[in-house]
Coordinates of C-alpha atoms and ligand atoms in Angstrom, one line a residue:
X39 CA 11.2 31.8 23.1
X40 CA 9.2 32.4 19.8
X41 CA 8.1 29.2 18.4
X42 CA 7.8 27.9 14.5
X43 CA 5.4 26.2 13.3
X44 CA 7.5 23.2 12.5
X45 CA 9.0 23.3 16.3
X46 CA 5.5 22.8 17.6
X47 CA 4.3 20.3 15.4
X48 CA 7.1 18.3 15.8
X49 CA 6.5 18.3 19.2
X50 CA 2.8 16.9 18.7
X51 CA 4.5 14.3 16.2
X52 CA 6.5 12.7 19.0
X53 CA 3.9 12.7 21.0
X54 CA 1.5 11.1 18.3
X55 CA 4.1 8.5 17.4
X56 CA 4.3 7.0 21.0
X57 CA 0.0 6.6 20.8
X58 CA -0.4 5.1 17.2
X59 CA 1.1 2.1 15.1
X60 CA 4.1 3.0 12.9
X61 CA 2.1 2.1 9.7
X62 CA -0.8 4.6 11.0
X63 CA 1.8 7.6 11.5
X64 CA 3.4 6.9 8.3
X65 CA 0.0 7.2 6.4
X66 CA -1.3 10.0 7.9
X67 CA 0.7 12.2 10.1
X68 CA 4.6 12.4 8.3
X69 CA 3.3 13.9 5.4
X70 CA 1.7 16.3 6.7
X71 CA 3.5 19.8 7.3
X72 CA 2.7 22.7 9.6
X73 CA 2.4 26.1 8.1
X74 CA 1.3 28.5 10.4
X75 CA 1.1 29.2 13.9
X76 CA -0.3 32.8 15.2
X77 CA -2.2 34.1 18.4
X78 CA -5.9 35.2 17.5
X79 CA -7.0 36.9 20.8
X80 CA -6.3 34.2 23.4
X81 CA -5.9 31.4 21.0
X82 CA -2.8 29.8 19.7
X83 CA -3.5 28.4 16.3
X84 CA -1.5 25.9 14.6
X85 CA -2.3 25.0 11.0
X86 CA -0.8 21.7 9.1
X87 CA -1.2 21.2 5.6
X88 CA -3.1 18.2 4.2
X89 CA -3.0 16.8 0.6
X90 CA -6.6 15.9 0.3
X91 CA -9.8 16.6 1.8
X92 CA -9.9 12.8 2.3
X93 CA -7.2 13.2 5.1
X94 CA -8.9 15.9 6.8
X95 CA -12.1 13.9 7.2
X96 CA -10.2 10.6 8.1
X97 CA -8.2 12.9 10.9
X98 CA -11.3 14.1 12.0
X99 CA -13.0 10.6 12.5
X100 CA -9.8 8.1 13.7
X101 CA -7.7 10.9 15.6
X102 CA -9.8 13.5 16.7
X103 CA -9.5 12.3 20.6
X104 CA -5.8 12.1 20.2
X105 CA -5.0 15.3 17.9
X106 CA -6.9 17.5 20.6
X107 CA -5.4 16.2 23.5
X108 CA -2.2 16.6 22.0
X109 CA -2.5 20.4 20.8
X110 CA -3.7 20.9 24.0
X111 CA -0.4 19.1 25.9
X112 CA 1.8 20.7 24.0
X113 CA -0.4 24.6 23.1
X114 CA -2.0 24.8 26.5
X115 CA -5.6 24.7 26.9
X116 CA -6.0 27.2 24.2
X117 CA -4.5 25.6 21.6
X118 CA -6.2 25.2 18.2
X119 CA -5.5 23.4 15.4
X120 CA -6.4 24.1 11.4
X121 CA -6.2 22.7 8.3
X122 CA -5.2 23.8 4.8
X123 CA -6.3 21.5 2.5
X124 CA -4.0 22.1 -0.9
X125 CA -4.9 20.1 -3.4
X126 CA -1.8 19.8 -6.1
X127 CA -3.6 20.0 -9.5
X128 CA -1.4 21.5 -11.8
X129 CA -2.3 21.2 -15.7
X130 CA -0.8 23.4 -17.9
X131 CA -3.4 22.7 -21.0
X132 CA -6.6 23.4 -18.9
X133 CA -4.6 26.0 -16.8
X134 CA -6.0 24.2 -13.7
X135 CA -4.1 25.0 -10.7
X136 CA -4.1 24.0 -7.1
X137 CA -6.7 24.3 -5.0
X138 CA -6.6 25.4 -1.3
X139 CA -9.0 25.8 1.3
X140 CA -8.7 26.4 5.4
X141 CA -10.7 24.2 7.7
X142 CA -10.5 24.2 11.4
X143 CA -10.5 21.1 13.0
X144 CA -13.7 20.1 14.7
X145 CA -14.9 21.8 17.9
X146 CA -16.1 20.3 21.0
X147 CA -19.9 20.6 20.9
X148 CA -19.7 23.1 24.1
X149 CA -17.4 24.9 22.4
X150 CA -17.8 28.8 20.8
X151 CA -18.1 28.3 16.8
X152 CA -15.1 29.1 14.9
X153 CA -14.2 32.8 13.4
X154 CA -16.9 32.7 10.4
X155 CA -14.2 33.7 8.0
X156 CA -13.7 29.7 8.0
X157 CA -16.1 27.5 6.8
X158 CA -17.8 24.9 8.7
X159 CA -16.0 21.6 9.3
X160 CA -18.8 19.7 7.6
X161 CA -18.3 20.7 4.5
X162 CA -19.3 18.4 1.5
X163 CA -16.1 17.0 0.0
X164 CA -14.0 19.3 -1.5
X165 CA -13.7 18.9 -5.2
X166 CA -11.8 21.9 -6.4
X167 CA -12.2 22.7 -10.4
X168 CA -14.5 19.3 -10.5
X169 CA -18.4 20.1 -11.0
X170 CA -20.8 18.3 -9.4
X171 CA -21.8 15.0 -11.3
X172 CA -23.5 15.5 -14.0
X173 CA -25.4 12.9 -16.1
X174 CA -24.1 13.4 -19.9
X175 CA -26.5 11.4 -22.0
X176 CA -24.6 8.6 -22.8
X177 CA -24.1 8.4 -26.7
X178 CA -26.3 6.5 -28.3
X179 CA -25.3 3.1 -29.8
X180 CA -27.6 3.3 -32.7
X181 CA -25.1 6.5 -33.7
X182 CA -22.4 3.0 -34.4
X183 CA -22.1 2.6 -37.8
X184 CA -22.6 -0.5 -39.2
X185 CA -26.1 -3.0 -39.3
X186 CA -26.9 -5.0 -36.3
X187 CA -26.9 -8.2 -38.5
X188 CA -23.6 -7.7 -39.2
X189 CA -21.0 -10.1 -37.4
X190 CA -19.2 -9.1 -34.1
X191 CA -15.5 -9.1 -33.7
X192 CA -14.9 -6.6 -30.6
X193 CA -16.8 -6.3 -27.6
X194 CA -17.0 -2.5 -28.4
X195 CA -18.4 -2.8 -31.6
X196 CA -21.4 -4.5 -30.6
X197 CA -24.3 -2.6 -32.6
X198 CA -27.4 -1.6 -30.0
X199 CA -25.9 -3.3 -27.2
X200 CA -27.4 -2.0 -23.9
X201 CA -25.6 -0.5 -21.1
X202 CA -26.3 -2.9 -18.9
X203 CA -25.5 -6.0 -20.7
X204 CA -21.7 -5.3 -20.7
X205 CA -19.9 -8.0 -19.6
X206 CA -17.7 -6.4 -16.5
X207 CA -15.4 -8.6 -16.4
X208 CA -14.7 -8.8 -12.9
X209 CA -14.3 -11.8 -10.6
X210 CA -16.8 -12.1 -8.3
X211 CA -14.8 -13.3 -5.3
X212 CA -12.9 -9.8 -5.4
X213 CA -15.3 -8.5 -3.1
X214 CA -14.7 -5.8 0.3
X215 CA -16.0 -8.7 2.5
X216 CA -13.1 -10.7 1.8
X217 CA -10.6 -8.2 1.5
X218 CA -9.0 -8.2 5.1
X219 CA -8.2 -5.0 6.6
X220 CA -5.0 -3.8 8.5
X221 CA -2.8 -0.9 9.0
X222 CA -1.4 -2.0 5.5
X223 CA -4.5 -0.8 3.2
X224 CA -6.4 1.0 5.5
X225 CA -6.5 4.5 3.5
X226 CA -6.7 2.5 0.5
X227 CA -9.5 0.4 1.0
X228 CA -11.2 3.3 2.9
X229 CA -11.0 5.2 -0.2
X230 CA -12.3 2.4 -2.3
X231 CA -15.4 1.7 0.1
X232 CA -16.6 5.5 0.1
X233 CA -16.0 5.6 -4.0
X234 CA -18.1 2.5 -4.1
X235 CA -20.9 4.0 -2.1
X236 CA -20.7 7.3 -4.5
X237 CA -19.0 6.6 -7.5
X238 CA -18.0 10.5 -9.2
X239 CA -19.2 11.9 -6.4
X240 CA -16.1 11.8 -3.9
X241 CA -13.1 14.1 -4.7
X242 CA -11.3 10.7 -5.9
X243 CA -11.7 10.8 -9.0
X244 CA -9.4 8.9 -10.3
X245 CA -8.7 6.8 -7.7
X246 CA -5.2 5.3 -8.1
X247 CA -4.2 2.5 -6.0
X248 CA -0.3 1.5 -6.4
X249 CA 2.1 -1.5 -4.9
X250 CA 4.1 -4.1 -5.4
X251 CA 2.9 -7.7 -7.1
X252 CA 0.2 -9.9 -5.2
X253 CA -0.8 -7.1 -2.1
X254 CA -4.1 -6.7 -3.7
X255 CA -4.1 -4.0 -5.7
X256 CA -6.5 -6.3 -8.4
X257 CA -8.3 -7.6 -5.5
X258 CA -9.6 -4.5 -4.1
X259 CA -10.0 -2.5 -7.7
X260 CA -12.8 -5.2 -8.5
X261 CA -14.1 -4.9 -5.1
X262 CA -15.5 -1.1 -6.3
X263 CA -16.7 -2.6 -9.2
X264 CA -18.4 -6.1 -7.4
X265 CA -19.8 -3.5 -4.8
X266 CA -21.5 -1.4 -7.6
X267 CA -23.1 -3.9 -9.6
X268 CA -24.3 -6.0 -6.1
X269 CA -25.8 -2.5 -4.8
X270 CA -27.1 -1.4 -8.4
X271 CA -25.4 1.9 -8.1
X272 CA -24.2 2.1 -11.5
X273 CA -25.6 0.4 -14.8
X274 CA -22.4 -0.6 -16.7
X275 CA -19.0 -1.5 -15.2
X276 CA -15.9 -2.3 -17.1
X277 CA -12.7 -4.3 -15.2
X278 CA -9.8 -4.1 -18.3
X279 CA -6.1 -4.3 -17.7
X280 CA -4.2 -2.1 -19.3
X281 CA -2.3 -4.4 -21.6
X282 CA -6.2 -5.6 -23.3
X283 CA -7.1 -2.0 -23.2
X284 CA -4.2 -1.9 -25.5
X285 CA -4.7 -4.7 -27.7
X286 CA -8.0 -3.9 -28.0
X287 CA -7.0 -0.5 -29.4
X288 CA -4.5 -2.0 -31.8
X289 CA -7.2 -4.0 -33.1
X290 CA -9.7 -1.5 -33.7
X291 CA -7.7 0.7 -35.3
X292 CA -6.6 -2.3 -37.7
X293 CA -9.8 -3.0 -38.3
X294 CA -11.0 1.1 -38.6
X295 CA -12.9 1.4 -35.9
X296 CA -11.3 3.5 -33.6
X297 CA -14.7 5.5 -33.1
X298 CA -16.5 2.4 -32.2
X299 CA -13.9 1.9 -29.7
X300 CA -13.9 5.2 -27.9
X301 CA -17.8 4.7 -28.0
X302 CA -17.9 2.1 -26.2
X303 CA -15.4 3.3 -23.5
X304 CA -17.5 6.1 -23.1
X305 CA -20.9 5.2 -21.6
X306 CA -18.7 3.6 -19.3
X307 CA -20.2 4.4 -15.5
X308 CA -17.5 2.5 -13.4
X309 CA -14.1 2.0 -15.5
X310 CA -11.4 0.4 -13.8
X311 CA -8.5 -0.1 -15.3
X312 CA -5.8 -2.5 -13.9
X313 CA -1.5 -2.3 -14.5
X314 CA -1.4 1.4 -15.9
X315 CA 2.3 0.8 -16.0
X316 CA 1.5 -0.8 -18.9
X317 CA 0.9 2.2 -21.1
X318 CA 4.2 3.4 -20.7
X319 CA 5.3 4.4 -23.9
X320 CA 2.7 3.3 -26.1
X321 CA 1.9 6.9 -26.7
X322 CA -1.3 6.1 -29.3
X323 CA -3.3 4.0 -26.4
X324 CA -2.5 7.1 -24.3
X325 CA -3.3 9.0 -26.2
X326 CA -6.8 7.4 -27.1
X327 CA -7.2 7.0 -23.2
X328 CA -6.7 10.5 -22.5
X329 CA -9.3 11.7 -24.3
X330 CA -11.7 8.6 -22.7
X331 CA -10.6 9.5 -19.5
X332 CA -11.7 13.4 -19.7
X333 CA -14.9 12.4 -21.6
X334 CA -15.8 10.2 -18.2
X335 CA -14.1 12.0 -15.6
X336 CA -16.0 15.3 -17.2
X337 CA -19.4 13.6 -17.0
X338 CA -18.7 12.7 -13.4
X339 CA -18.3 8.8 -14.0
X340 CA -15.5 7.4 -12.1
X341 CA -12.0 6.1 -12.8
X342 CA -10.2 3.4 -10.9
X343 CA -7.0 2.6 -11.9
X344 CA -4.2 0.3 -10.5
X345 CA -0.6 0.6 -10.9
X346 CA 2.9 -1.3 -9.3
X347 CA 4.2 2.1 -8.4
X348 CA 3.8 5.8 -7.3
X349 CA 2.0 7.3 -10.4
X350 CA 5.5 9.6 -10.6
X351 CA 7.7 6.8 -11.0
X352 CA 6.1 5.7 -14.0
X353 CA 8.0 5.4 -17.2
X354 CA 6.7 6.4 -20.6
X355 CA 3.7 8.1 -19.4
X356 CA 3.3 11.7 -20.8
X357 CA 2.8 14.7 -18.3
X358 CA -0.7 15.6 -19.2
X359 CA -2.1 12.0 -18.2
X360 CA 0.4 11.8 -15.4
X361 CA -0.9 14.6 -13.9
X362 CA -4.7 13.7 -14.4
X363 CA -4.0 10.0 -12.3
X364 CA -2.9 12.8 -9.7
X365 CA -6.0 14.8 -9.6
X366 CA -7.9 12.4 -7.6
X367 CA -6.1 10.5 -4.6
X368 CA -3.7 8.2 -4.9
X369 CA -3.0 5.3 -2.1
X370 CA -0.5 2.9 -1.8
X371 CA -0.9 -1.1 -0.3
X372 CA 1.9 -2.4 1.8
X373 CA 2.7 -6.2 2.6
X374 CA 0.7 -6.8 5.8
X375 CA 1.7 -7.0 8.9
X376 CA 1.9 -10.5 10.8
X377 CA -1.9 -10.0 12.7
X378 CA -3.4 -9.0 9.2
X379 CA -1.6 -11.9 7.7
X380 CA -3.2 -14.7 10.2
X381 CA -6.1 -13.4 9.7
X382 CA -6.2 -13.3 5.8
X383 CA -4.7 -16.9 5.9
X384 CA -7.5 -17.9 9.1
X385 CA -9.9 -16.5 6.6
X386 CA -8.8 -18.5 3.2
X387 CA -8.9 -21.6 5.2
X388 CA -12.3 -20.9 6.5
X389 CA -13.6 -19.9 2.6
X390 CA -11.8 -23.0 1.1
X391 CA -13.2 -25.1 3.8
X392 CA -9.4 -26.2 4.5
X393 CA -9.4 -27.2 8.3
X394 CA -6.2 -25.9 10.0
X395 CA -5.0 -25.1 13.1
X396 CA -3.9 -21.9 14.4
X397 CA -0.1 -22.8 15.0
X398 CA 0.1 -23.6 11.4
X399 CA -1.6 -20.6 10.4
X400 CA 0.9 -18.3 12.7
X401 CA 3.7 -20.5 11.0
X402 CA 3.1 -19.7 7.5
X403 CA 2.6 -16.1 8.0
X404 CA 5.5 -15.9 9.9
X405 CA 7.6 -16.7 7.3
X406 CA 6.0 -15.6 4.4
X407 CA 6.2 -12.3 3.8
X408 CA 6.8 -10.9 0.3
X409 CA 3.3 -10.8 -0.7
X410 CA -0.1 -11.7 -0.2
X411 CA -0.2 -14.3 -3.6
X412 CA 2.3 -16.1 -2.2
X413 CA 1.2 -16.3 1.5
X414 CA -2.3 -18.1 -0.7
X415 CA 0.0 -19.8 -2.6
X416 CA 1.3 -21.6 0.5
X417 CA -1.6 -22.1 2.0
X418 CA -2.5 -24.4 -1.5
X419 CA 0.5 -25.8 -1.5
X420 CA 0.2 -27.4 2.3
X421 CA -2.9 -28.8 1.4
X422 CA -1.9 -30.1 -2.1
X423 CA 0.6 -31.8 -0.6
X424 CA -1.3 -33.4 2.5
X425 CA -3.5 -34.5 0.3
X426 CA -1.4 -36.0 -2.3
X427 CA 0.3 -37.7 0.9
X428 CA -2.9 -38.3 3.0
X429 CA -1.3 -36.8 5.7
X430 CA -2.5 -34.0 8.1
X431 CA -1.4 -30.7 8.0
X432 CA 0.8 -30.3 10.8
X433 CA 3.9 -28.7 12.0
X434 CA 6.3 -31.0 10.4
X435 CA 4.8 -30.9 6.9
X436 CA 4.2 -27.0 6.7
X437 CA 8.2 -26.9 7.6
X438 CA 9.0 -29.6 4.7
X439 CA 6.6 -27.9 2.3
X440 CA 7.6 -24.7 2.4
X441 CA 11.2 -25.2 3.0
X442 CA 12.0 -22.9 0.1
X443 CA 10.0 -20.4 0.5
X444 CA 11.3 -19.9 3.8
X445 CA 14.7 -19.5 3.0
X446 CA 13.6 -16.8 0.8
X447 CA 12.5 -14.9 3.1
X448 CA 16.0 -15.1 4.9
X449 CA 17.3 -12.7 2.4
X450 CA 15.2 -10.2 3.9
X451 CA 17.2 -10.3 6.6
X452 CA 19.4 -7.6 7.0
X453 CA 22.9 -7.6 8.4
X454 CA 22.5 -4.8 10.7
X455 CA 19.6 -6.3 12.2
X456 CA 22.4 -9.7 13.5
X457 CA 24.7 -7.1 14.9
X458 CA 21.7 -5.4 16.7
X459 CA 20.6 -8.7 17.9
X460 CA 24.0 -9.5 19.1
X461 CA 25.6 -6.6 20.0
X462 CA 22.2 -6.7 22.6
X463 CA 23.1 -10.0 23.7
X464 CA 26.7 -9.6 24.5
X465 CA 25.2 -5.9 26.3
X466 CA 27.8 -4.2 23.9
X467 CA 27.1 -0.8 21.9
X468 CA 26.3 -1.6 18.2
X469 CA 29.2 0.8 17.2
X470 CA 31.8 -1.1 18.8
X471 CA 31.9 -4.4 16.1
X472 CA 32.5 -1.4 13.4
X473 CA 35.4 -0.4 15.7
X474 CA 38.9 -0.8 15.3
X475 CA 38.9 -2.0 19.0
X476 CA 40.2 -5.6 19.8
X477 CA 38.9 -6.0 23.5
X478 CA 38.2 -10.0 24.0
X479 CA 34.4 -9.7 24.5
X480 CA 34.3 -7.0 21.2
X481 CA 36.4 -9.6 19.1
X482 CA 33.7 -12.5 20.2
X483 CA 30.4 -10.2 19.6
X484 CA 32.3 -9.7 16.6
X485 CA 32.9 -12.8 15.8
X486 CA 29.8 -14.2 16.5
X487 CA 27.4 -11.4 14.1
X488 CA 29.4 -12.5 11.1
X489 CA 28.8 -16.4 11.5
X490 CA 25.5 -15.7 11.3
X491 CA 25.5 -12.7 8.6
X492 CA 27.6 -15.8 6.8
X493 CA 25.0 -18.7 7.8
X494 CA 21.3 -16.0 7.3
X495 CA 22.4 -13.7 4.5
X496 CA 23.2 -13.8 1.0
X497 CA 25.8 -11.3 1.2
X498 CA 29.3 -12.3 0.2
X499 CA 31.9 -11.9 2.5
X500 CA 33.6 -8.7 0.9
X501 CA 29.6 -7.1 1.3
X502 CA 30.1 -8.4 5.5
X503 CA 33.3 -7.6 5.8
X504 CA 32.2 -4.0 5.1
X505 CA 29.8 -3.4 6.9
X506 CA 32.4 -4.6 10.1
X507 CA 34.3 -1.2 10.1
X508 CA 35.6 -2.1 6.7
X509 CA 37.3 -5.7 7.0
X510 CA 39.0 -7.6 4.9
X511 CA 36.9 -10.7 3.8
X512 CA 39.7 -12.8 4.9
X513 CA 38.9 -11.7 8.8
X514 CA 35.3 -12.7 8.3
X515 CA 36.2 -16.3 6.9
X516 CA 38.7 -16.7 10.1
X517 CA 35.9 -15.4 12.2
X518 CA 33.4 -18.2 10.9
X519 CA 36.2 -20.7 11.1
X520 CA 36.6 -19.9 15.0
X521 CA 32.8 -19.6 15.4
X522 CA 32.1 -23.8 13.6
X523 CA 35.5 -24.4 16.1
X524 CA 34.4 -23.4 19.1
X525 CA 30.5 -24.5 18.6
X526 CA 32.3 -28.3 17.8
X527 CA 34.3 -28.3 20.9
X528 CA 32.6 -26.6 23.3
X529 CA 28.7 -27.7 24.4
X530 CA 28.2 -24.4 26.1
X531 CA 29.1 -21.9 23.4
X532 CA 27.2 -23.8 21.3
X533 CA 23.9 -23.3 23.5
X534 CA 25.1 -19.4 22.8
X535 CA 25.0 -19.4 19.7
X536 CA 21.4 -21.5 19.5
X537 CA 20.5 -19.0 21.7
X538 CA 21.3 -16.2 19.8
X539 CA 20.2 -17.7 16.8
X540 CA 16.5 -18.1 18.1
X541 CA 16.8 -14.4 19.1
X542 CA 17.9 -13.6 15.3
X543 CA 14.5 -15.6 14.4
X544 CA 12.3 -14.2 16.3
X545 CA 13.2 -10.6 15.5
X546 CA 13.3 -11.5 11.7
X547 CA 9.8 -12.2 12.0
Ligands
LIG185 P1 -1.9 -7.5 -7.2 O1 -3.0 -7.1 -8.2 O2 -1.5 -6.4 -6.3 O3 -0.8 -8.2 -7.8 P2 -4.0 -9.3 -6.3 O4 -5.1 -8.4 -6.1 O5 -4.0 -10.2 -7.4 O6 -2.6 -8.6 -6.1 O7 -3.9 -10.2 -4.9 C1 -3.2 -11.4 -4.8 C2 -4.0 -12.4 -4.0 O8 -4.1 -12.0 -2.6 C3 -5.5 -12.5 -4.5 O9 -5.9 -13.8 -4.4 C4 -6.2 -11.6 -3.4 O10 -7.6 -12.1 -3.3 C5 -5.4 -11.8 -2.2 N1 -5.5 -10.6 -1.3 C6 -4.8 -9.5 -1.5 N2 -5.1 -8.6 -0.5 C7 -5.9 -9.2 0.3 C8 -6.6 -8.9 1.6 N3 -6.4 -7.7 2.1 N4 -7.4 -9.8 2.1 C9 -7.6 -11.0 1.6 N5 -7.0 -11.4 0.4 C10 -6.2 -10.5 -0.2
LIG186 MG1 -2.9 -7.4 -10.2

């Protein structure tokens, strides 16, 4: 049977699934797509598209091992697999386009070498329509008008000021050593340790790192920055949100020095700039920015920039700066998962010298999990409290203490999740409490999933009711009614139903 591309690869997908985390396939393997497959001689070569060159040399270095015994499981011994890096750079103005190139993965050192029509795997990073760094004199500050006696307002405006001497603004406890790793920001902070080591020399420039509130996204921006001015890699580094970088450009322009400004942001080396969200329809600052940014990114100075969603979804933003946040890479932060939030918690204790034992720690992250800020913020608020109280930090205060908070996180629960948990218990198909069916153990499954969709969820009863195969919110109040009857009078249903509940925890978790 002739084989597509897409059958084959989906293939190695299952088989890559069942050998990595979920959060590690989701990065790096479903976006990718598979674009060729053809016999060369005796080899069967598959190619898969990647988006950057960045995924093709972290494929190379985490999955190598797994990728080749997988083309070769499901291929046959002569399997092969390729790349095609295409870049997506498409700017109308500058009539850049996208950029493609074909790599093949790496060969086995024992190996024959490739068909030379492909270049070697060890290629320097691919930087398609981006020349190499070069150093632009930086302008000169003696070109700013005005006399250096004469009084300071702005930052930017300061006459003769030396590159160095900008104040970065960063906070110096945003540093990669204390930014814990997991599966949740391992591209991302990847990215942001190999920019640090080689700021406007990697292909991400700008790097763009997106998510929701409190997963790090400041944290780890100033990390690049912290790293540069520890390592002396670059002579001036600027931290600015984007809502300053805004005022900032309101006031200079009130006070008719708009040039000053743009000076200043360009002898920037390292310029990071926090929110970008933020700019969203203030089209004059983008305006101003625009031109800043191409001035840098031209002189192969780097750009970091932060924002609390994918750089598409932004509002306001006009195309032609859209698209230059996409010409670099772009990598998103996710809440951690429970093993990355011990240990950032383990790790806070340890740097606030806050002693506190593990069953606490596991406790907290448990059940906190919106965001990283507020996992900290709990942490603060145990030992506020046992010191306030001069009690220890144990099992019973962290429960009293964070009462709230933890019933927040109940709302994350999700009513599918009780009928799974259920429906499992009572060894019933899922389908079946949908179902029109009335059987006596359906009815009590049933029954049972809406107490606790009732008791765990903020959904009203209309909302469970629906998702029962459609009910009438009456049905679910006279299925609670039964539930709070039975677990009254009868000791052993109500051992069930604590049961259950624990087993509705524990997969919450
Ligand atoms: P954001 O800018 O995305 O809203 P922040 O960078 O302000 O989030 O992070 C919130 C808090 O969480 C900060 O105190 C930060 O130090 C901490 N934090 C975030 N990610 C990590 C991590 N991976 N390891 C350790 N601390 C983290
Ligand atoms: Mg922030």
């Amino acid at each position: 049977m002739e084989q597509s591309p897409e059958s084959v690869w989906k293939q190695c997908l299952e088989i890559i699934r069942d050998n990595i985390s979920r959060q590690s396939f989701k990065t790096w393997f479903a976006p990718l797509k598979a674009v060729g497959l053809e016999q060369e001689g005796e080899l069967t070569k598959l190619t898969v598209q990647l988006p950057s060159q960045f995924y093709y040399e972290w494929l190379e270095e985490h999955y190598f091992a797994l990728l080749r015994k997988t083309i070769t499981k499901v291929l046959g011994p002569q399997g092969r697999l390729f790349y095609d890096i295409v870049i997506e750079k498409d700017d109308a103005e500058t009539g850049y386009e996208g950029a493609s190139m074909h790599l093949p993965a790496r060969r086995p050192a024992n190996e024959p070498a490739a068909p030379s029509s492909s270049p070697p795997p060890d290629l320097p990073p691919v930087t398609p329509g981006y020349s190499a760094p070069r150093k632009l004199a930086a302008p000169s500050f003696s070109a700013v008008p005005g006399s250096p006696t004469e009084p300071i307002a702005n930052p930017f405006v300061i006459p003769g000021i030396r590159k160095a001497d900008i104040d970065s603004k960063l906070n110096p406890n945003y540093t990669f050593e204390r930014f814990i790793e997991g599966d949740c920001n391992r591209l991302a902070r990847s990215a942001a340790l190999a920019i640090a080591q080689q700021p406007g020399a990697t292909s991400f420039n700008p790097f763009l790192v997106y998510g929701g509130v409190g997963l790090g996204k400041t944290h780890l921006i100033q990390a690049i920055g912290n790293y540069l001015k520890a390592n002396r890699k670059a002579e001036s580094v600027l931290y600015v949100s984007s809502e300053r970088f805004t005022t900032e450009f309101v006031q200079a322009i009130q006070n008719n020095r708009a040039s000053d400004f743009s000076l200043f942001y360009r002898q920037i080396d390292l310029l990071i700039i926090d929110d970008v969200q933020f700019f969203g329809k203030k089209e004059k600052t983008q305006e101003e920015f625009f031109h800043i940014f191409n001035a840098l990114h031209q002189s192969g100075k780097q750009i970091v920039l932060s924002a609390d969603r994918p750089p598409r979804d932004i509002q306001g933003i006009e195309e032609r700066l859209l698209s230059r946040f996409q010409w670099g890479l772009s990598a998103d932060l996710q809440m951690p998962e429970l093993e990355t939030r011990i240990a950032i918690l383990r790790r806070k204790a340890e740097d606030d010298g806050i002693v506190i034992n593990d069953e606490i720690i596991e406790f907290v992250a448990h059940h906190i999990k919106s965001n990283i800020r507020e996992l900290e913020g709990a942490l603060i608020r145990l030992l506020a409290h046992a010191t306030l109280h001069k009690r220890e930090i144990d099992l019973p205060l962290a429960k009293e203490v964070l009462r709230d908070l933890i019933k927040d996180a109940r709302v994350s629960l999700t009513i599918e999740q009780i009928q799974n948990v259920v429906c499992d218990y009572f060894g019933i198909p899922e389908d079946l409490v949908r179902a029109k069916t009335r059987k006596r153990e359906v009815v009590q499954a049933r029954q049972v999933a809406m107490h606790f969709c009732k008791k765990l969820t903020q959904h009203s009863l209309k909302t469970i009711g629906l998702h029962f195969g459609g009910r009438d919110h009456s049905t679910v109040i006279h299925a609670c009614q039964s539930v709070q009857n039975q677990i009254e009078t009868d000791p052993k249903f109500r051992d069930m139903i604590e049961e259950i509940h624990h087993k509705i925890e524990v997969r919450s978790r």
